[in-house]
Coordinates of C-alpha atoms in Angstrom, one line a residue:
X23 CA 0.0 0.0 0.0
X24 CA 1.6 3.3 -1.2
X25 CA 2.0 6.1 1.3
X26 CA -0.9 8.3 -0.1
X27 CA -3.3 5.3 -0.1
X28 CA -2.2 4.4 3.4
X29 CA -2.8 7.9 4.7
X30 CA -6.2 8.2 2.9
X31 CA -7.1 4.7 4.4
X32 CA -6.3 5.6 8.0
X33 CA -8.0 9.1 7.9
X34 CA -11.1 7.9 6.1
X35 CA -11.5 5.0 8.6
X36 CA -11.3 7.6 11.5
X37 CA -13.8 9.7 9.8
X38 CA -16.3 7.0 8.9
X39 CA -16.0 5.5 12.5
X40 CA -16.9 8.9 14.1
X41 CA -19.8 9.7 11.8
X42 CA -21.4 6.3 11.9
X43 CA -21.1 6.1 15.7
X44 CA -22.9 9.3 15.9
X45 CA -25.6 8.5 13.3
X46 CA -26.6 5.4 15.3
X47 CA -27.6 7.3 18.2
X48 CA -30.3 8.7 15.8
X49 CA -31.1 5.8 13.2
X50 CA -31.2 2.8 15.5
X51 CA -33.5 4.2 18.1
X52 CA -35.6 7.1 16.7
X53 CA -38.8 5.0 16.2
X54 CA -38.7 3.5 19.7
X55 CA -37.8 6.9 21.2
X56 CA -41.0 8.4 19.6
X57 CA -43.1 5.6 20.9
X58 CA -41.6 5.9 24.4
X59 CA -42.7 9.6 24.3
X60 CA -46.3 8.6 23.7
X61 CA -46.5 8.2 19.9
X62 CA -48.1 5.1 18.3
X63 CA -46.4 2.6 16.3
X64 CA -48.0 3.8 13.0
X65 CA -47.5 7.5 13.9
X66 CA -43.8 7.0 14.7
X67 CA -43.3 5.1 11.4
X68 CA -45.2 7.9 9.6
X69 CA -43.0 10.6 11.1
X70 CA -40.0 8.8 9.7
X71 CA -41.7 8.5 6.3
X72 CA -42.2 12.2 6.2
X73 CA -38.6 12.7 7.0
X74 CA -37.5 10.6 4.0
X75 CA -39.4 12.9 1.7
X76 CA -37.1 15.8 2.7
X77 CA -33.9 13.9 1.6
X78 CA -35.4 12.5 -1.6
X79 CA -35.8 16.2 -2.8
X80 CA -32.7 17.7 -1.3
X81 CA -29.8 15.1 -1.6
X82 CA -29.6 15.3 -5.4
X83 CA -29.6 19.0 -5.2
X84 CA -26.8 19.1 -2.7
X85 CA -24.9 16.8 -4.8
X86 CA -25.2 19.1 -7.7
X87 CA -24.0 21.9 -5.5
X88 CA -21.0 19.8 -4.7
X89 CA -20.3 19.1 -8.4
X90 CA -20.5 22.9 -9.2
X91 CA -19.8 25.2 -6.3
X92 CA -18.4 23.5 -3.0
X93 CA -16.3 20.5 -2.5
X94 CA -17.7 17.3 -0.6
X95 CA -15.1 18.1 2.2
X96 CA -16.5 21.5 2.9
X97 CA -20.1 20.2 2.7
X98 CA -19.4 17.4 5.0
X99 CA -17.8 19.6 7.7
X100 CA -20.7 22.1 7.5
X101 CA -23.2 19.6 7.9
X102 CA -21.5 17.8 10.7
X103 CA -21.3 21.0 12.7
X104 CA -24.9 21.6 12.2
X105 CA -25.9 18.1 13.1
X106 CA -23.8 18.2 16.2
X107 CA -25.9 21.5 17.4
X108 CA -29.3 20.0 16.7
X109 CA -28.4 16.8 18.5
X110 CA -27.7 18.8 21.6
X111 CA -31.1 20.4 21.3
X112 CA -32.9 17.2 20.6
X113 CA -33.7 16.1 24.3
X114 CA -35.3 19.6 25.1
X115 CA -37.4 19.5 21.9
X116 CA -38.6 16.0 22.6
X117 CA -39.4 16.9 26.2
X118 CA -41.5 19.8 25.1
X119 CA -44.3 17.4 23.9
X120 CA -45.0 19.9 21.2
X121 CA -45.6 17.7 17.9
X122 CA -44.6 20.7 15.8
X123 CA -41.2 21.1 17.5
X124 CA -40.5 17.5 17.5
X125 CA -41.1 17.4 13.8
X126 CA -39.0 20.3 13.2
X127 CA -36.3 18.7 15.2
X128 CA -36.5 15.5 13.1
X129 CA -36.5 17.7 9.8
X130 CA -33.3 19.5 10.7
X131 CA -31.6 16.3 11.7
X132 CA -32.6 14.9 8.4
X133 CA -31.3 17.9 6.6
X134 CA -27.9 17.9 8.4
X135 CA -26.8 14.6 9.8
X136 CA -28.4 12.2 7.4
X137 CA -27.0 13.6 4.0
X138 CA -23.4 13.3 5.1
X139 CA -23.5 9.6 4.4
X140 CA -24.0 10.5 0.7
X141 CA -21.3 13.2 0.8
X142 CA -18.7 10.8 2.3
X143 CA -19.6 8.2 -0.4
X144 CA -19.2 10.7 -3.2
X145 CA -16.0 11.9 -1.6
X146 CA -14.4 8.3 -1.5
X147 CA -15.8 7.6 -5.0
X148 CA -13.8 10.6 -6.2
X149 CA -10.8 9.4 -4.4
X150 CA -11.1 6.0 -6.0
X151 CA -11.2 7.5 -9.3
X152 CA -7.8 9.1 -8.6
X153 CA -6.5 5.9 -6.7
X154 CA -8.4 2.8 -7.9
X155 CA -6.5 0.7 -5.1
X156 CA -8.4 2.4 -2.4
X157 CA -10.5 -0.2 -0.6
X158 CA -14.0 1.4 -0.1
X159 CA -15.2 -1.6 2.0
X160 CA -12.4 -1.1 4.4
X161 CA -13.4 2.5 5.1
X162 CA -17.1 1.9 5.2
X163 CA -16.6 -1.3 7.1
X164 CA -14.9 0.6 10.0
X165 CA -18.1 2.7 9.9
X166 CA -20.2 -0.6 10.3
X167 CA -18.0 -1.6 13.1
X168 CA -18.3 1.8 14.8
X169 CA -22.1 1.5 14.2
X170 CA -22.3 -1.8 15.9
X171 CA -20.4 -0.6 19.0
X172 CA -22.6 2.5 19.2
X173 CA -25.7 0.3 19.0
X174 CA -24.6 -1.9 21.8
X175 CA -23.2 0.8 24.0
X176 CA -26.0 3.4 23.6
X177 CA -28.7 0.7 23.7
X178 CA -27.5 -0.3 27.3
X179 CA -27.1 3.4 28.3
X180 CA -30.7 4.1 27.1
X181 CA -32.0 1.3 29.2
X182 CA -30.1 2.6 32.2
X183 CA -30.5 6.4 31.8
X184 CA -33.1 7.1 29.3
X185 CA -33.0 8.6 25.7
X186 CA -31.4 12.0 26.4
X187 CA -28.0 10.9 27.0
X188 CA -27.8 9.3 23.7
X189 CA -28.1 12.5 21.8
X190 CA -25.2 14.1 23.6
X191 CA -23.1 11.1 22.8
X192 CA -24.1 11.6 19.0
X193 CA -23.2 15.3 19.2
X194 CA -19.6 14.5 20.7
X195 CA -19.0 11.8 17.9
X196 CA -20.0 14.4 15.2
X197 CA -17.4 16.9 16.6
X198 CA -14.8 14.2 16.4
X199 CA -16.0 13.5 12.7
X200 CA -15.4 17.1 12.0
X201 CA -11.8 17.0 13.4
X202 CA -11.2 13.9 11.1
X203 CA -12.7 15.6 8.0
X204 CA -10.5 18.6 8.4
X205 CA -7.3 16.4 7.8
X206 CA -8.9 14.2 5.2
X207 CA -7.8 14.7 1.7
X208 CA -10.4 16.3 -0.7
X209 CA -11.2 14.5 -4.0
X210 CA -9.9 16.0 -7.1
X211 CA -11.8 16.8 -10.3
X212 CA -10.7 17.1 -13.9
X213 CA -8.6 13.9 -13.6
X214 CA -8.9 13.3 -17.3
X215 CA -8.1 16.8 -18.6
X216 CA -5.1 17.6 -20.6
X217 CA -3.9 20.0 -18.1
X218 CA -4.9 22.4 -15.4
X219 CA -5.0 25.2 -18.0
X220 CA -7.4 23.0 -20.3
X221 CA -9.9 21.4 -17.9
X222 CA -12.9 19.3 -19.0
X223 CA -16.0 21.5 -19.7
X224 CA -18.4 21.6 -16.8
X225 CA -21.8 20.1 -17.1
X226 CA -24.6 22.2 -15.8
X227 CA -28.2 21.9 -14.8
X228 CA -30.3 19.4 -16.9
X229 CA -27.4 18.4 -19.0
X230 CA -26.0 16.7 -15.9
X231 CA -29.3 15.0 -15.2
X232 CA -29.4 13.9 -18.8
X233 CA -25.9 12.5 -18.9
X234 CA -26.6 10.6 -15.7
X235 CA -29.7 8.9 -16.7
X236 CA -28.5 8.1 -20.1
X237 CA -26.3 5.3 -18.6
X238 CA -28.0 2.0 -18.8
X239 CA -25.6 0.7 -16.2
X240 CA -26.4 3.5 -13.7
X241 CA -30.3 3.1 -14.2
X242 CA -30.0 -0.7 -13.7
X243 CA -27.9 -0.5 -10.5
X244 CA -30.2 2.2 -9.2
X245 CA -33.4 0.0 -9.7
X246 CA -31.8 -3.2 -8.4
X247 CA -30.3 -1.4 -5.3
X248 CA -33.8 0.3 -4.7
X249 CA -35.7 -3.0 -5.0
X250 CA -33.3 -4.7 -2.5
X251 CA -32.6 -1.7 0.0
X252 CA -36.4 -0.9 0.5
X253 CA -36.2 -4.3 2.3
X254 CA -33.4 -3.4 4.4
X255 CA -34.8 -0.1 5.8
X256 CA -38.2 -1.5 6.3
X257 CA -36.6 -4.1 8.4
X258 CA -34.7 -1.6 10.4
X259 CA -37.9 0.2 11.3
X260 CA -39.8 -3.1 12.0
X261 CA -37.4 -4.6 14.4
X262 CA -37.8 -1.7 16.6
X263 CA -41.5 -2.6 16.9
X264 CA -41.2 -6.4 16.8
X265 CA -38.6 -6.9 19.5
X266 CA -40.6 -5.0 22.1
X267 CA -43.8 -6.8 21.0
X268 CA -41.9 -10.1 21.7
X269 CA -41.0 -9.1 25.2
X270 CA -37.6 -7.4 24.3
X271 CA -36.2 -4.1 25.5
X272 CA -34.1 -1.2 24.1
X273 CA -31.0 -3.3 25.0
X274 CA -32.2 -6.0 22.8
X275 CA -32.9 -3.5 20.0
X276 CA -29.3 -2.3 20.6
X277 CA -28.0 -5.9 20.4
X278 CA -29.9 -6.7 17.2
X279 CA -28.6 -3.5 15.5
X280 CA -25.1 -4.4 16.8
X281 CA -25.1 -7.8 15.2
X282 CA -26.7 -6.2 12.1
X283 CA -23.9 -3.7 11.7
X284 CA -21.1 -6.0 13.1
X285 CA -21.8 -8.7 10.5
X286 CA -21.1 -6.1 7.8
X287 CA -17.7 -5.7 8.8
X288 CA -15.9 -8.8 7.5
X289 CA -17.6 -8.8 4.1
X290 CA -17.0 -5.1 3.6
X291 CA -13.2 -5.7 4.6
X292 CA -12.9 -8.4 2.0
X293 CA -15.0 -7.0 -0.9
X294 CA -12.1 -5.4 -2.7
X295 CA -10.3 -8.9 -2.8
X296 CA -13.7 -10.6 -3.8
X297 CA -14.4 -8.1 -6.6
X298 CA -11.0 -8.9 -8.1
X299 CA -11.9 -12.5 -8.3
X300 CA -15.7 -12.1 -9.1
X301 CA -17.4 -9.8 -11.5
X302 CA -20.0 -7.3 -10.6
X303 CA -22.9 -9.2 -12.1
X304 CA -22.3 -12.3 -10.0
X305 CA -21.9 -10.2 -6.9
X306 CA -25.2 -8.5 -7.3
X307 CA -26.9 -11.8 -8.3
X308 CA -25.7 -13.3 -5.0
X309 CA -26.7 -10.6 -2.7
X310 CA -30.1 -10.5 -4.6
X311 CA -30.7 -14.2 -3.6
X312 CA -29.7 -13.6 0.0
X313 CA -32.1 -10.8 0.3
X314 CA -35.0 -12.9 -0.8
X315 CA -34.1 -15.7 1.6
X316 CA -33.5 -13.2 4.5
X317 CA -37.0 -11.6 4.2
X318 CA -38.8 -15.0 4.1
X319 CA -36.8 -16.3 7.0
X320 CA -37.2 -13.1 9.2
X321 CA -40.9 -13.2 8.7
X322 CA -41.2 -16.5 10.2
X323 CA -39.3 -15.7 13.5
X324 CA -41.3 -15.2 16.6
X325 CA -38.7 -15.1 19.4
X326 CA -36.4 -12.1 20.6
X327 CA -33.2 -14.2 20.3
X328 CA -34.2 -15.4 16.7
X329 CA -35.0 -11.8 15.6
X330 CA -31.7 -10.7 17.1
X331 CA -29.4 -13.5 15.5
X332 CA -31.1 -13.4 12.2
X333 CA -29.8 -9.9 11.7
X334 CA -26.3 -11.5 10.9
X335 CA -27.6 -12.0 7.3
X336 CA -26.9 -8.3 6.9
X337 CA -23.3 -9.3 6.2
X338 CA -24.3 -11.3 3.3
X339 CA -26.7 -8.7 1.8
X340 CA -26.2 -5.0 2.5
X341 CA -22.5 -5.5 3.2
X342 CA -22.1 -7.1 -0.3
X343 CA -24.4 -4.6 -2.1
X344 CA -23.1 -1.3 -0.9
X345 CA -19.2 -1.6 -1.5
X346 CA -19.9 -3.3 -4.7
X347 CA -22.2 -0.6 -5.9
X348 CA -19.8 2.1 -4.9
X349 CA -16.8 0.3 -6.7
X350 CA -19.1 0.0 -9.6
X351 CA -20.0 3.7 -9.7
X352 CA -16.3 4.7 -9.6
X353 CA -15.8 2.7 -12.8
X354 CA -18.8 3.9 -14.7
X355 CA -19.2 7.5 -13.7
X356 CA -18.1 10.8 -15.4
X357 CA -16.2 12.5 -12.6
X358 CA -17.8 15.9 -13.3
X359 CA -21.2 14.5 -12.0
X360 CA -20.0 12.0 -9.4
X361 CA -21.6 13.9 -6.4
X362 CA -24.8 14.3 -8.2
X363 CA -24.8 10.7 -9.3
X364 CA -23.8 9.2 -5.8
X365 CA -26.3 11.6 -3.8
X366 CA -29.0 10.7 -6.4
X367 CA -28.3 7.1 -5.7
X368 CA -28.4 7.7 -2.0
X369 CA -31.7 9.7 -2.4
X370 CA -33.3 6.7 -4.3
X371 CA -31.9 3.8 -2.4
X372 CA -31.9 5.2 1.1
X373 CA -34.5 8.1 1.1
X374 CA -36.9 7.0 -1.4
X375 CA -36.7 3.3 -0.3
X376 CA -37.1 4.4 3.4
X377 CA -40.1 6.7 2.4
X378 CA -42.0 4.1 0.5
X379 CA -41.1 1.3 3.0
X380 CA -42.2 3.3 6.1
X381 CA -45.3 4.6 4.2
X382 CA -46.5 1.1 3.4
X383 CA -45.5 -0.1 6.8
X384 CA -47.5 2.6 8.6
X385 CA -50.6 2.1 6.4
X386 CA -50.4 -1.7 6.9
X387 CA -49.8 -1.3 10.7
X388 CA -52.8 1.1 10.9
X389 CA -54.9 -1.7 9.2
X390 CA -54.0 -4.0 12.0
X391 CA -51.5 -6.2 10.2
X392 CA -48.5 -7.7 12.0
X393 CA -44.9 -6.6 11.5
X394 CA -44.0 -10.0 10.6
X395 CA -46.5 -10.2 7.9
X396 CA -45.4 -6.8 6.6
X397 CA -41.8 -8.4 6.3
X398 CA -43.3 -11.1 4.2
X399 CA -45.1 -8.3 1.8
X400 CA -41.5 -6.7 1.3
X401 CA -40.0 -10.0 0.2
X402 CA -41.6 -9.6 -3.3
X403 CA -39.5 -6.4 -3.7
X404 CA -36.4 -8.6 -3.1
X405 CA -37.7 -10.9 -5.8
X406 CA -38.0 -8.1 -8.2
X407 CA -34.4 -7.1 -7.5
X408 CA -33.3 -10.6 -8.1
X409 CA -35.3 -10.8 -11.4
X410 CA -33.9 -7.4 -12.7
X411 CA -30.3 -8.6 -11.6
X412 CA -30.7 -11.6 -13.9
X413 CA -32.1 -9.3 -16.7
X414 CA -28.9 -7.3 -16.5
X415 CA -26.9 -10.5 -16.7
X416 CA -28.8 -11.7 -19.7
X417 CA -28.7 -8.4 -21.5
X418 CA -25.0 -8.0 -20.6
X419 CA -25.7 -4.5 -19.1
X420 CA -23.5 -5.0 -16.0

């Protein structure tokens, strides 16, 4: 490993670890937090659905701003600082009992803390275009390991001290992430230009959107990832409801989340090596099959321990799909629209998937259907993702 890549790897691991440790304090417990503050299951799921709408609209726009005006590094630092501030305010706004204030609090978190994950991915994809040897999985896998530790630690602290302490921990983690981001190398642009005096022409407005969606490879990846990841984010919401219904506690939710995130680490660390041996199409087909099996198996479980341990399948599904997708994007993207492309990918596969997943979930819960049955419903989306993956193989799109 050359010195620049070694330095990028170490600094990137530190940044990912701090960011995802802080994010877990929000992502893994927000539904159960709202329920503990008196919200119904369906209302809590609906609130998270509303938050997803914000990122669907804003993330691609923020990515375009990165491509045109401000670097991923500067955007990351600004949003982390804003996220740290709102995390400190969250306990007071939740305690107010005012639904409007609570929704504003969630909206500001969604506008600050949540988009940073997309900025980091675009940042690393840009670095991979400059240094293809960079192991995205190693950097992101460190984030997963940190997320797992955060889930376990903050789950136990929540059980002992309540929800408020968790937000202060998240704020502190974001401040550490800011310090790590300040030293992390920015991603360059115009790598394929003849010289600094003769850069590639910029792509503006609708031309950037047209170029992005003219790629069959990008469109297929986007569609397959959406079909699979809607299962992932729906499951993340539902286990916060299923585990308490089965007699579990916030500590059990933390353990389940820790196993889910911890199982990602080995596969993410190994994905760079695996991708050298196995092509993208086979990787995508494999994780599609695992997603189908995972949804059917999870839907049949009726014990707390079973629901906790089955989360280990995250390591063979999400932990395969994400690093493979980011590596694939670094191969197919025009660097001039990389932030737009990566944040649009995040908006569709994270925000839109979360929005529709939670929208459908809250509607089905309101109609009296069980969370386990809802998991079975979403298994059909995994089947669609598998079918589209095979279609891409047959048509040689991958």
